[in-house]
XYZ file of C-alpha atoms in Angstrom:
247
model
C 0.109 -0.061 0.265
C 1.478 3.222 -0.995
C 1.384 6.304 1.871
C -1.288 8.273 0.010
C -3.490 5.245 -0.298
C -2.422 4.509 3.592
C -3.478 8.275 4.384
C -6.719 7.890 2.986
C -7.332 4.405 4.340
C -6.538 5.660 7.849
C -9.157 8.879 7.558
C -11.840 6.250 6.488
C -11.433 4.023 9.243
C -11.580 7.490 11.695
C -14.667 8.420 9.907
C -16.106 4.790 10.535
C -14.784 4.638 14.167
C -16.488 8.106 14.956
C -19.737 8.460 12.763
C -20.398 5.013 10.505
C -20.348 3.986 7.296
C -23.598 2.373 6.441
C -26.424 4.181 3.620
C -28.230 5.745 7.025
C -25.349 7.645 8.466
C -25.677 11.211 8.553
C -22.162 12.438 7.056
C -23.468 16.358 6.928
C -22.995 16.290 3.137
C -25.744 17.147 0.444
C -27.971 14.660 -0.647
C -26.216 15.315 -4.079
C -23.102 13.760 -2.725
C -24.537 10.950 -1.423
C -26.856 10.151 -4.140
C -23.336 10.564 -6.287
C -22.009 7.805 -3.858
C -24.518 5.643 -4.668
C -24.490 5.477 -8.366
C -20.760 5.153 -8.087
C -21.313 1.803 -6.149
C -24.120 1.109 -8.824
C -22.084 1.496 -11.445
C -19.215 -1.126 -9.989
C -21.708 -3.547 -8.628
C -22.781 -3.553 -12.867
C -19.427 -3.674 -13.715
C -18.442 -6.004 -11.889
C -21.710 -8.347 -12.857
C -23.187 -7.699 -9.271
C -19.917 -8.842 -7.647
C -19.292 -5.807 -5.344
C -16.458 -6.912 -2.689
C -17.283 -3.413 -0.637
C -20.577 -2.211 0.124
C -20.028 0.474 2.298
C -21.250 3.138 0.725
C -18.200 5.742 2.643
C -15.581 3.706 0.690
C -17.681 5.375 -2.721
C -16.975 8.501 -1.729
C -14.273 10.738 -3.450
C -11.231 11.875 -1.666
C -11.992 15.421 -0.764
C -15.423 14.004 0.620
C -13.307 12.648 3.590
C -12.444 16.326 4.273
C -16.070 17.676 4.121
C -17.100 15.180 6.416
C -14.496 15.928 8.823
C -15.027 19.787 8.400
C -18.357 19.222 9.049
C -18.435 16.994 11.752
C -15.182 18.911 13.612
C -16.367 18.510 16.972
C -16.174 15.069 16.585
C -13.005 14.831 15.302
C -11.561 17.226 17.076
C -9.700 15.311 20.010
C -8.596 12.958 17.132
C -7.165 15.331 14.722
C -6.007 18.586 17.018
C -5.938 22.085 15.520
C -8.124 22.602 12.682
C -5.930 24.375 10.239
C -2.837 22.098 10.492
C -5.468 18.877 9.504
C -6.281 20.920 6.548
C -2.584 22.040 5.734
C -1.640 18.346 5.653
C -5.104 17.139 3.376
C -4.323 19.852 1.061
C -0.906 18.646 0.921
C -1.633 14.677 0.639
C -4.470 16.037 -2.711
C -1.660 18.067 -4.246
C 0.530 14.997 -4.297
C -2.470 12.549 -5.331
C -2.976 14.806 -8.322
C 0.692 15.039 -9.554
C 0.782 11.057 -9.301
C -2.400 10.839 -11.144
C -0.903 12.647 -14.105
C 2.099 10.500 -13.922
C 4.689 13.035 -12.871
C 6.925 11.806 -9.838
C 7.063 13.251 -6.599
C 10.157 14.806 -5.380
C 12.344 13.371 -2.380
C 11.169 16.180 -0.412
C 7.989 15.665 -1.090
C 8.319 12.005 -0.577
C 9.576 12.432 3.058
C 6.458 15.157 3.656
C 4.194 12.641 2.781
C 5.692 9.910 4.874
C 5.731 12.544 7.435
C 2.170 12.964 7.218
C 1.066 9.970 6.975
C 3.074 8.920 10.094
C 1.526 12.195 12.082
C -1.881 10.965 11.299
C -1.337 7.393 12.435
C 0.429 8.770 15.875
C -2.405 11.026 16.207
C -4.540 7.914 16.585
C -2.821 6.127 18.715
C -2.168 9.283 21.060
C -6.026 9.462 20.915
C -6.879 5.803 21.843
C -4.119 5.973 24.274
C -5.296 8.657 26.055
C -8.733 7.336 26.683
C -7.979 4.093 27.258
C -9.899 2.416 24.172
C -9.470 -1.578 24.404
C -9.108 -1.533 20.387
C -5.739 -0.136 21.121
C -4.196 -3.555 22.060
C -6.446 -5.661 20.204
C -7.055 -7.103 16.533
C -10.195 -6.058 14.678
C -11.943 -7.329 11.994
C -13.712 -4.174 10.704
C -15.305 -5.787 7.570
C -15.679 -9.259 5.727
C -17.005 -8.950 1.746
C -17.264 -11.861 -0.792
C -17.403 -12.428 -4.455
C -21.106 -12.490 -4.379
C -21.736 -9.128 -3.187
C -22.159 -9.537 0.341
C -20.616 -7.850 3.057
C -20.651 -8.099 6.986
C -19.633 -4.786 8.655
C -18.335 -4.349 12.432
C -21.370 -2.816 13.718
C -24.161 -3.959 11.270
C -26.529 -6.323 13.435
C -28.578 -7.615 9.987
C -26.223 -10.183 8.163
C -26.453 -11.894 4.627
C -26.444 -15.682 4.726
C -25.399 -16.443 1.033
C -26.236 -19.572 -0.448
C -23.903 -21.571 -2.251
C -24.009 -25.048 -4.600
C -20.883 -27.696 -4.559
C -18.352 -26.419 -7.418
C -18.674 -22.239 -6.699
C -15.685 -20.634 -6.253
C -15.908 -18.764 -2.913
C -14.075 -15.476 -2.057
C -13.657 -13.613 1.471
C -11.979 -10.587 1.529
C -11.180 -9.776 5.283
C -10.711 -6.265 6.005
C -8.621 -6.676 9.736
C -6.639 -3.811 11.863
C -4.306 -3.981 14.076
C -3.861 -0.520 16.409
C 0.216 -2.237 17.201
C 0.706 -2.645 13.128
C 1.785 -6.233 13.858
C 1.927 -8.669 11.098
C -1.586 -10.312 10.535
C -2.661 -13.983 9.318
C -6.134 -15.341 8.139
C -7.326 -18.213 8.319
C -10.830 -20.248 7.704
C -12.883 -22.593 9.065
C -16.204 -24.446 9.805
C -17.124 -27.409 12.188
C -14.023 -27.036 13.363
C -12.049 -28.457 10.332
C -9.896 -25.635 8.166
C -10.774 -25.046 4.797
C -8.474 -22.387 3.909
C -5.317 -22.679 6.297
C -3.497 -19.629 7.801
C -1.725 -17.526 5.346
C -0.429 -14.029 5.068
C -3.222 -13.226 2.102
C -6.511 -11.570 3.470
C -7.940 -13.206 1.009
C -9.583 -16.205 1.782
C -10.348 -18.615 -1.323
C -11.849 -21.799 -1.698
C -14.000 -24.243 -3.704
C -16.931 -25.311 -2.240
C -17.681 -29.403 -2.696
C -19.607 -32.120 -1.262
C -18.048 -32.050 2.397
C -19.519 -28.858 2.849
C -23.220 -29.461 2.286
C -25.611 -28.384 4.933
C -28.465 -26.055 5.541
C -27.296 -23.362 8.133
C -23.384 -24.251 7.914
C -21.160 -21.655 9.548
C -18.400 -20.313 8.148
C -15.695 -18.897 10.643
C -13.463 -16.549 9.275
C -10.037 -15.500 11.911
C -7.950 -12.645 11.718
C -4.827 -12.916 14.400
C -1.205 -11.635 14.977
C 1.627 -14.211 15.725
C 4.127 -11.963 17.127
C 2.463 -11.025 20.108
C 2.782 -11.499 23.802
C -0.943 -12.122 24.354
C -3.475 -14.140 22.321
C -4.497 -11.421 19.628
C -7.266 -12.763 17.594
C -11.000 -11.500 16.199
C -13.060 -13.788 14.314
C -16.437 -13.629 12.006
C -18.869 -15.973 12.236
C -20.853 -16.093 7.962
C -23.794 -18.064 8.358
C -24.010 -19.957 4.624
C -26.805 -22.464 3.290
C -24.699 -24.846 0.848
C -26.528 -26.771 -1.561
C -25.488 -29.837 -3.818
C -25.059 -29.368 -7.638
């Protein structure tokens, strides 16, 4: 992941934590912008023939929308981001660098150094805020979202869960969006009824071919993310209910 994407992803993570990321979240932006995000999501859905890995509406907003959301809800973000003018200055610098790269130009060494500094500053601000507030999330891994190649997603705070229907012969893919506050290396696995379906791996893409041994009316898939290099047990899991039919 490049540093600009890292900066952007951290902003989306903050917004998700503080405000939310579902269709009913009040971001305090115009209806026109919300409609634009929905149209972009629908375009992606049609482009990939209903297979939409990411379904959260916030993730279809433009980069500049993130600044607007934070600006409109500044009272909720000030404890994390500090001085408003400072944040806006850093954001504007990142936006200029995005445009530079988008037009095929390279960043200078000094620009790369500043980019690294701004990104690290944002991550440090998040860490300081969490430490100050003694948040549990400061110590343990979280699964923020799981999505599949059928267009379903299981966000962390969503109560109503999708229950996909699969058939023998299908190739099923799950993508796990996990975050460890200490930036430790994350490993992933998938199991059902205590049996491994996808063994421990570094990739957050869990792919398997459905076979007759998986058939069942209520099959529970357990997605796990953990950090092996940790002095304490640091594991998160997401349960996905499925129905698996014969071919």
